[in-house]
Structure formats: C-alpha cells, structure tokens
C-alpha cells in the first residue's frame, strides 16, 4: 500500500483534558489505516500521552511526531486569552526542550490563568523544535483579524527569528469565517517572510459522527448547556480526515500539504521508557 501524501500535524488526544476525544493509541491506528507514514500528537499544554502514543505508533509501523500546543502570553495584556502555537520535536534536544516548556508553563503561570509562556521563554528553549504559527487563532492570525498587519508581520518575524529555518505559517480550513478572513493575509505574510505554508486540520475527534458527542464534552468541561450560544464550539470538520480529503481541501495550495511530509521527515525522535527516577535518601 503506497503512503498517503499528507500527514496530520495537529491532533489532540484525550490527554487534551476535556477537549480531545481520541485515545492516544487510537491516533496511531487512524494514521496506519489512512496510510499515513507519520502522525503528530499535539495536546494542549502537556505531554501526558507522549509515551503511550510513541509506543502505539511503533507497534503499528507509524512514525510518531511528539508535539505540544503551547499558549503564548499576550504582550499587550497578559490577562487576555493567550495565543496558541504548535511545537514539534525534531530530535532529542527538541523533545527535552518541549518537556521543559510544558513544565514551565504550569510552574510559572499566575494562578487562575491557563498555562502559558512569554515568547522570550519559548525562544530560550527553541533548539530542536519546529514551530507552526497556530492558524487563524495564533498570534499572527489574531493580529490580522484585528487589522494590525504591521504588528502581525513583526510578531511573525520574531517567531521566525527564534526558530530559524524551523518555522511554518499554519493554515486551517475548517470552514469558519475567521479562517477565511485572515488566510490571504497569512499567505502574504509567509511570502514576505520567506516562510513555508503548512496545512493542518485540528483534529479533536476521530470521525464526523463523533461531533455531537464532542460538543457535549465541551459543555461538560465548561458547565454550559448545549443551547448556550456563547459557549465554545468546534466545527464538524475537526476530525481525522484522510489525506485525499485534505488534498482536495487545499487543491489550490498543494505545497501546504507537501510541507506536512517535509516536516515529518525532519522529526526523528520518540518518547521511550526508562527506569524510575527515585529520590535520593538522606
């Protein structure tokens, strides 16, 4: 069976607590069944599923890509919701830095706020990591939506400078108006900065049939009703789509799909078991 010509680089497992609805080992099975040679796990703020995911991928002949969705503190107001970005480990140094950043996010964030990190902190631990900008919800996309094109270009330049030759401008096509509104601007910014585009589908559930159940999960997480218009929602498109669907979705930007494979080829590290680290007796 030939390999698929697209791999998912933005997948939330059930370890994205009260948010993801795919078991870590199920991600490996989905990738294998879709013919994808590799797949990433990018849980929100943590690496809880990295080992389970790595072992499942190894057992199924799929290359694991260890990643994390990190929240970037807003420079204009740290109290505002942070901007998401994705970090993927390409080697052992990258995995160690990803583990460090995940821990620092919880240790250094003010109580009551979501785990997050300032850009300078992320940049200090950038070795061995590949950065995806977060799509329409990431800092460049948000700034474009606010009409701040110059600031979006400045932030993108800082991100690219912190991750030289290891940054890509992320595009989503889940069908939302926010995504459609900022996509031309993101493409222009990538062109001006000389950065590659990469297509991702932020996967929260395995199939379209799981959308309603996932919607209920989000309600439970927030203590809201399904009828509440102001609550968080994701679209029915946030599922583990086959490569064929992603290629059709990005038929006008084939390079963005090609780059998922290019990024996968650069990642060559997995979480491994080790002996327990016991405390030293006094």
mmCIF file of C-alpha atoms in Angstrom:
data_model
loop_
_atom_site.group_PDB
_atom_site.id
_atom_site.type_symbol
_atom_site.label_atom_id
_atom_site.label_comp_id
_atom_site.label_asym_id
_atom_site.label_seq_id
_atom_site.Cartn_x
_atom_site.Cartn_y
_atom_site.Cartn_z
ATOM 1 C CA UNK A 1 0.000 0.000 0.000
ATOM 2 C CA UNK A 2 1.577 3.346 -1.023
ATOM 3 C CA UNK A 3 1.974 6.001 1.628
ATOM 4 C CA UNK A 4 -0.570 8.807 1.787
ATOM 5 C CA UNK A 5 0.590 12.199 0.521
ATOM 6 C CA UNK A 6 -0.398 14.107 3.658
ATOM 7 C CA UNK A 7 0.159 13.637 7.389
ATOM 8 C CA UNK A 8 -1.691 15.227 10.294
ATOM 9 C CA UNK A 9 0.474 17.567 12.380
ATOM 10 C CA UNK A 10 -2.255 18.902 14.711
ATOM 11 C CA UNK A 11 -4.015 16.141 16.667
ATOM 12 C CA UNK A 12 -5.453 16.337 20.192
ATOM 13 C CA UNK A 13 -5.713 13.126 22.159
ATOM 14 C CA UNK A 14 -7.887 12.558 25.214
ATOM 15 C CA UNK A 15 -4.943 13.971 27.187
ATOM 16 C CA UNK A 16 -6.049 17.402 25.975
ATOM 17 C CA UNK A 17 -8.224 17.233 29.049
ATOM 18 C CA UNK A 18 -11.962 17.802 28.498
ATOM 19 C CA UNK A 19 -11.105 18.850 24.956
ATOM 20 C CA UNK A 20 -9.710 15.967 22.894
ATOM 21 C CA UNK A 21 -11.716 12.802 22.274
ATOM 22 C CA UNK A 22 -9.228 10.416 20.627
ATOM 23 C CA UNK A 23 -7.290 7.928 22.731
ATOM 24 C CA UNK A 24 -3.537 8.246 22.233
ATOM 25 C CA UNK A 25 -3.188 4.717 20.867
ATOM 26 C CA UNK A 26 -6.187 5.270 18.573
ATOM 27 C CA UNK A 27 -4.304 8.073 16.784
ATOM 28 C CA UNK A 28 -1.686 5.561 15.674
ATOM 29 C CA UNK A 29 -4.369 3.200 14.369
ATOM 30 C CA UNK A 30 -6.106 6.010 12.478
ATOM 31 C CA UNK A 31 -2.842 7.004 10.798
ATOM 32 C CA UNK A 32 -1.996 3.420 9.868
ATOM 33 C CA UNK A 33 -5.446 2.776 8.425
ATOM 34 C CA UNK A 34 -5.208 6.022 6.417
ATOM 35 C CA UNK A 35 -1.820 5.005 5.008
ATOM 36 C CA UNK A 36 -0.092 7.965 6.642
ATOM 37 C CA UNK A 37 3.607 7.291 7.271
ATOM 38 C CA UNK A 38 3.662 9.610 10.293
ATOM 39 C CA UNK A 39 1.336 11.483 12.627
ATOM 40 C CA UNK A 40 1.749 14.083 15.370
ATOM 41 C CA UNK A 41 0.248 14.355 18.820
ATOM 42 C CA UNK A 42 -0.172 17.990 19.908
ATOM 43 C CA UNK A 43 -2.063 18.062 23.159
ATOM 44 C CA UNK A 44 -2.879 21.327 24.865
ATOM 45 C CA UNK A 45 -0.106 22.369 27.275
ATOM 46 C CA UNK A 46 1.040 18.841 28.160
ATOM 47 C CA UNK A 47 2.908 15.721 27.042
ATOM 48 C CA UNK A 48 0.919 13.261 29.146
ATOM 49 C CA UNK A 49 0.235 10.980 26.177
ATOM 50 C CA UNK A 50 3.668 11.113 24.530
ATOM 51 C CA UNK A 51 4.927 7.727 25.741
ATOM 52 C CA UNK A 52 1.672 5.839 25.144
ATOM 53 C CA UNK A 53 1.407 7.431 21.695
ATOM 54 C CA UNK A 54 5.030 6.644 20.789
ATOM 55 C CA UNK A 55 4.683 3.000 21.769
ATOM 56 C CA UNK A 56 1.416 2.630 19.852
ATOM 57 C CA UNK A 57 2.936 4.187 16.724
ATOM 58 C CA UNK A 58 5.989 1.936 16.918
ATOM 59 C CA UNK A 59 3.752 -1.115 17.216
ATOM 60 C CA UNK A 60 1.751 -0.097 14.152
ATOM 61 C CA UNK A 61 4.647 0.950 11.931
ATOM 62 C CA UNK A 62 3.840 4.669 12.021
ATOM 63 C CA UNK A 63 6.408 7.378 12.736
ATOM 64 C CA UNK A 64 5.421 9.278 15.902
ATOM 65 C CA UNK A 65 5.886 13.044 15.976
ATOM 66 C CA UNK A 66 5.864 14.430 19.506
ATOM 67 C CA UNK A 67 4.405 17.898 19.770
ATOM 68 C CA UNK A 68 2.513 20.227 22.047
ATOM 69 C CA UNK A 69 0.115 23.128 21.652
ATOM 70 C CA UNK A 70 1.646 25.900 23.725
ATOM 71 C CA UNK A 71 -0.138 29.090 24.769
ATOM 72 C CA UNK A 72 1.770 32.300 24.080
ATOM 73 C CA UNK A 73 1.211 35.127 26.566
ATOM 74 C CA UNK A 74 -0.299 38.259 25.028
ATOM 75 C CA UNK A 75 2.269 41.070 25.124
ATOM 76 C CA UNK A 76 -0.404 43.776 25.074
ATOM 77 C CA UNK A 77 -2.286 42.327 28.058
ATOM 78 C CA UNK A 78 -1.224 39.114 29.847
ATOM 79 C CA UNK A 79 -4.742 38.793 31.282
ATOM 80 C CA UNK A 80 -6.288 38.262 27.846
ATOM 81 C CA UNK A 81 -6.619 34.725 26.415
ATOM 82 C CA UNK A 82 -3.186 33.597 25.156
ATOM 83 C CA UNK A 83 -2.395 32.786 21.533
ATOM 84 C CA UNK A 84 -1.862 29.111 20.603
ATOM 85 C CA UNK A 85 1.131 27.846 18.669
ATOM 86 C CA UNK A 86 2.385 24.345 17.946
ATOM 87 C CA UNK A 87 5.855 22.998 18.690
ATOM 88 C CA UNK A 88 7.099 19.706 17.201
ATOM 89 C CA UNK A 89 10.217 17.886 18.422
ATOM 90 C CA UNK A 90 12.620 17.034 15.623
ATOM 91 C CA UNK A 91 15.363 15.461 17.762
ATOM 92 C CA UNK A 92 16.319 14.565 21.334
ATOM 93 C CA UNK A 93 17.211 18.171 22.159
ATOM 94 C CA UNK A 94 13.814 19.270 20.902
ATOM 95 C CA UNK A 95 11.990 16.682 22.992
ATOM 96 C CA UNK A 96 13.907 17.764 26.099
ATOM 97 C CA UNK A 97 13.027 21.399 25.408
ATOM 98 C CA UNK A 98 9.392 20.504 24.799
ATOM 99 C CA UNK A 99 9.268 18.741 28.159
ATOM 100 C CA UNK A 100 10.884 21.746 29.805
ATOM 101 C CA UNK A 101 8.489 24.239 28.229
ATOM 102 C CA UNK A 102 5.462 22.161 29.165
ATOM 103 C CA UNK A 103 6.582 22.107 32.796
ATOM 104 C CA UNK A 104 7.459 25.809 32.847
ATOM 105 C CA UNK A 105 4.024 26.688 31.528
ATOM 106 C CA UNK A 106 2.409 25.172 34.603
ATOM 107 C CA UNK A 107 5.063 26.292 37.090
ATOM 108 C CA UNK A 108 5.380 29.924 36.033
ATOM 109 C CA UNK A 109 1.821 30.883 35.086
ATOM 110 C CA UNK A 110 -0.077 33.031 37.558
ATOM 111 C CA UNK A 111 -2.678 31.003 39.496
ATOM 112 C CA UNK A 112 -6.098 31.151 37.900
ATOM 113 C CA UNK A 113 -4.770 31.592 34.362
ATOM 114 C CA UNK A 114 -4.282 28.968 31.658
ATOM 115 C CA UNK A 115 -0.751 27.570 31.431
ATOM 116 C CA UNK A 116 1.134 29.922 29.128
ATOM 117 C CA UNK A 117 4.589 31.252 28.321
ATOM 118 C CA UNK A 118 6.008 34.557 27.057
ATOM 119 C CA UNK A 119 7.713 34.462 23.671
ATOM 120 C CA UNK A 120 11.147 35.111 25.188
ATOM 121 C CA UNK A 121 10.758 31.999 27.346
ATOM 122 C CA UNK A 122 9.797 29.878 24.348
ATOM 123 C CA UNK A 123 12.662 31.307 22.289
ATOM 124 C CA UNK A 124 15.165 30.401 25.008
ATOM 125 C CA UNK A 125 14.247 26.725 24.592
ATOM 126 C CA UNK A 126 13.760 26.602 20.818
ATOM 127 C CA UNK A 127 16.612 24.254 19.924
ATOM 128 C CA UNK A 128 15.420 21.137 18.130
ATOM 129 C CA UNK A 129 11.834 22.362 17.792
ATOM 130 C CA UNK A 130 9.753 23.170 14.712
ATOM 131 C CA UNK A 131 7.145 25.905 15.105
ATOM 132 C CA UNK A 132 3.705 26.139 13.478
ATOM 133 C CA UNK A 133 2.112 29.545 13.924
ATOM 134 C CA UNK A 134 -1.336 28.435 15.123
ATOM 135 C CA UNK A 135 -3.525 29.272 12.140
ATOM 136 C CA UNK A 136 -6.212 31.930 12.456
ATOM 137 C CA UNK A 137 -6.129 31.669 16.270
ATOM 138 C CA UNK A 138 -2.349 32.101 16.507
ATOM 139 C CA UNK A 139 -0.775 35.483 17.192
ATOM 140 C CA UNK A 140 -0.213 36.494 13.531
ATOM 141 C CA UNK A 141 -3.743 35.429 12.572
ATOM 142 C CA UNK A 142 -5.358 37.202 15.517
ATOM 143 C CA UNK A 143 -3.479 40.405 14.772
ATOM 144 C CA UNK A 144 -4.541 40.278 11.130
ATOM 145 C CA UNK A 145 -8.160 39.853 12.237
ATOM 146 C CA UNK A 146 -7.749 42.962 14.396
ATOM 147 C CA UNK A 147 -6.426 44.932 11.422
ATOM 148 C CA UNK A 148 -2.883 45.087 12.801
ATOM 149 C CA UNK A 149 -0.968 43.950 9.715
ATOM 150 C CA UNK A 150 2.303 45.607 10.703
ATOM 151 C CA UNK A 151 2.220 44.091 14.184
ATOM 152 C CA UNK A 152 1.371 40.682 12.701
ATOM 153 C CA UNK A 153 4.449 40.920 10.473
ATOM 154 C CA UNK A 154 6.586 41.955 13.448
ATOM 155 C CA UNK A 155 5.431 39.047 15.606
ATOM 156 C CA UNK A 156 5.919 36.592 12.748
ATOM 157 C CA UNK A 157 9.450 37.916 12.245
ATOM 158 C CA UNK A 158 10.181 37.342 15.949
ATOM 159 C CA UNK A 159 8.854 33.798 15.771
ATOM 160 C CA UNK A 160 10.870 33.067 12.638
ATOM 161 C CA UNK A 161 13.966 34.559 14.233
ATOM 162 C CA UNK A 162 13.591 32.334 17.286
ATOM 163 C CA UNK A 163 13.146 29.255 15.072
ATOM 164 C CA UNK A 164 15.479 29.834 12.086
ATOM 165 C CA UNK A 165 14.589 27.503 9.194
ATOM 166 C CA UNK A 166 12.190 25.757 11.586
ATOM 167 C CA UNK A 167 9.033 27.876 11.354
ATOM 168 C CA UNK A 168 5.989 27.458 9.108
ATOM 169 C CA UNK A 169 2.840 29.529 8.674
ATOM 170 C CA UNK A 170 -0.112 27.296 9.518
ATOM 171 C CA UNK A 171 -3.361 27.348 7.548
ATOM 172 C CA UNK A 172 -6.700 25.837 8.617
ATOM 173 C CA UNK A 173 -9.801 25.276 6.510
ATOM 174 C CA UNK A 174 -12.458 24.137 8.952
ATOM 175 C CA UNK A 175 -14.942 26.408 7.204
ATOM 176 C CA UNK A 176 -15.072 29.253 9.718
ATOM 177 C CA UNK A 177 -15.379 32.894 8.753
ATOM 178 C CA UNK A 178 -12.360 33.774 10.903
ATOM 179 C CA UNK A 179 -10.165 31.431 8.876
ATOM 180 C CA UNK A 180 -11.427 32.706 5.528
ATOM 181 C CA UNK A 181 -10.918 36.317 6.597
ATOM 182 C CA UNK A 182 -7.255 36.010 7.569
ATOM 183 C CA UNK A 183 -5.976 33.343 5.163
ATOM 184 C CA UNK A 184 -4.970 35.783 2.370
ATOM 185 C CA UNK A 185 -3.092 37.875 4.916
ATOM 186 C CA UNK A 186 -1.296 34.839 6.345
ATOM 187 C CA UNK A 187 -0.249 33.762 2.853
ATOM 188 C CA UNK A 188 1.058 37.262 2.136
ATOM 189 C CA UNK A 189 2.972 37.347 5.426
ATOM 190 C CA UNK A 190 4.534 33.959 4.691
ATOM 191 C CA UNK A 191 5.589 35.152 1.244
ATOM 192 C CA UNK A 192 7.105 38.357 2.597
ATOM 193 C CA UNK A 193 8.976 36.489 5.345
ATOM 194 C CA UNK A 194 10.096 33.650 3.073
ATOM 195 C CA UNK A 195 8.387 31.051 5.256
ATOM 196 C CA UNK A 196 6.684 27.839 4.093
ATOM 197 C CA UNK A 197 2.955 27.261 4.393
ATOM 198 C CA UNK A 198 1.657 24.124 6.081
ATOM 199 C CA UNK A 199 -1.898 22.762 6.005
ATOM 200 C CA UNK A 200 -3.305 21.294 9.189
ATOM 201 C CA UNK A 201 -6.681 20.092 10.363
ATOM 202 C CA UNK A 202 -7.014 20.476 14.110
ATOM 203 C CA UNK A 203 -8.313 17.015 14.992
ATOM 204 C CA UNK A 204 -10.343 16.651 18.184
ATOM 205 C CA UNK A 205 -12.314 13.515 17.283
ATOM 206 C CA UNK A 206 -11.862 10.516 15.014
ATOM 207 C CA UNK A 207 -14.849 10.783 12.660
ATOM 208 C CA UNK A 208 -17.696 13.180 11.759
ATOM 209 C CA UNK A 209 -20.136 11.020 13.718
ATOM 210 C CA UNK A 210 -18.275 11.966 16.920
ATOM 211 C CA UNK A 211 -19.012 15.684 16.578
ATOM 212 C CA UNK A 212 -22.181 15.686 18.694
ATOM 213 C CA UNK A 213 -20.530 13.691 21.479
ATOM 214 C CA UNK A 214 -17.527 16.009 21.408
ATOM 215 C CA UNK A 215 -19.846 19.012 21.592
ATOM 216 C CA UNK A 216 -21.346 17.534 24.753
ATOM 217 C CA UNK A 217 -17.833 17.025 26.146
ATOM 218 C CA UNK A 218 -17.079 20.727 25.707
ATOM 219 C CA UNK A 219 -20.316 21.603 27.519
ATOM 220 C CA UNK A 220 -19.425 19.346 30.428
ATOM 221 C CA UNK A 221 -15.941 20.871 30.611
ATOM 222 C CA UNK A 222 -17.357 24.394 30.876
ATOM 223 C CA UNK A 223 -20.536 23.613 32.823
ATOM 224 C CA UNK A 224 -22.645 25.031 29.981
ATOM 225 C CA UNK A 225 -25.806 23.934 28.163
ATOM 226 C CA UNK A 226 -25.899 22.803 24.542
ATOM 227 C CA UNK A 227 -28.328 25.656 23.889
ATOM 228 C CA UNK A 228 -25.911 28.293 25.220
ATOM 229 C CA UNK A 229 -24.991 30.465 22.243
ATOM 230 C CA UNK A 230 -21.958 31.965 23.985
ATOM 231 C CA UNK A 231 -20.162 28.701 24.746
ATOM 232 C CA UNK A 232 -17.119 27.276 22.997
ATOM 233 C CA UNK A 233 -17.756 25.216 19.871
ATOM 234 C CA UNK A 234 -15.691 23.497 17.207
ATOM 235 C CA UNK A 235 -16.953 22.610 13.756
ATOM 236 C CA UNK A 236 -17.906 19.188 12.428
ATOM 237 C CA UNK A 237 -14.731 19.428 10.304
ATOM 238 C CA UNK A 238 -12.367 18.957 13.247
ATOM 239 C CA UNK A 239 -11.926 15.226 12.623
ATOM 240 C CA UNK A 240 -9.112 12.960 11.453
ATOM 241 C CA UNK A 241 -9.629 13.446 7.728
ATOM 242 C CA UNK A 242 -7.987 11.144 5.168
ATOM 243 C CA UNK A 243 -5.192 12.525 3.011
ATOM 244 C CA UNK A 244 -7.482 12.598 -0.025
ATOM 245 C CA UNK A 245 -9.866 14.998 1.702
ATOM 246 C CA UNK A 246 -7.046 17.275 2.809
ATOM 247 C CA UNK A 247 -5.565 17.337 -0.690
ATOM 248 C CA UNK A 248 -8.943 18.317 -2.133
ATOM 249 C CA UNK A 249 -9.423 20.947 0.550
ATOM 250 C CA UNK A 250 -6.055 22.519 -0.277
ATOM 251 C CA UNK A 251 -6.053 21.770 -4.017
ATOM 252 C CA UNK A 252 -5.066 25.377 -4.711
ATOM 253 C CA UNK A 253 -2.154 25.205 -2.236
ATOM 254 C CA UNK A 254 -0.598 21.803 -2.863
ATOM 255 C CA UNK A 255 2.687 22.938 -1.335
ATOM 256 C CA UNK A 256 0.957 23.357 2.040
ATOM 257 C CA UNK A 257 0.155 19.632 2.019
ATOM 258 C CA UNK A 258 3.585 18.725 0.623
ATOM 259 C CA UNK A 259 5.143 20.510 3.579
ATOM 260 C CA UNK A 260 3.428 18.202 6.071
ATOM 261 C CA UNK A 261 5.572 15.408 4.642
ATOM 262 C CA UNK A 262 8.686 17.591 4.616
ATOM 263 C CA UNK A 263 8.190 18.433 8.293
ATOM 264 C CA UNK A 264 7.542 14.787 9.175
ATOM 265 C CA UNK A 265 10.835 13.790 7.545
ATOM 266 C CA UNK A 266 12.668 16.243 9.800
ATOM 267 C CA UNK A 267 11.268 14.723 13.001
ATOM 268 C CA UNK A 268 13.128 11.669 14.276
ATOM 269 C CA UNK A 269 12.579 11.243 17.997
ATOM 270 C CA UNK A 270 10.106 9.387 20.187
ATOM 271 C CA UNK A 271 9.388 9.080 23.881
ATOM 272 C CA UNK A 272 10.988 5.988 25.396
ATOM 273 C CA UNK A 273 10.701 4.098 28.651
ATOM 274 C CA UNK A 274 13.385 4.334 31.307
ATOM 275 C CA UNK A 275 13.979 3.158 34.826
ATOM 276 C CA UNK A 276 12.097 5.057 37.541
ATOM 277 C CA UNK A 277 13.911 8.104 38.941
ATOM 278 C CA UNK A 278 13.753 7.573 42.689
ATOM 279 C CA UNK A 279 14.554 10.297 45.233
ATOM 280 C CA UNK A 280 17.940 10.143 46.912
ATOM 281 C CA UNK A 281 17.715 9.004 50.524
ATOM 282 C CA UNK A 282 19.139 11.494 53.050
#
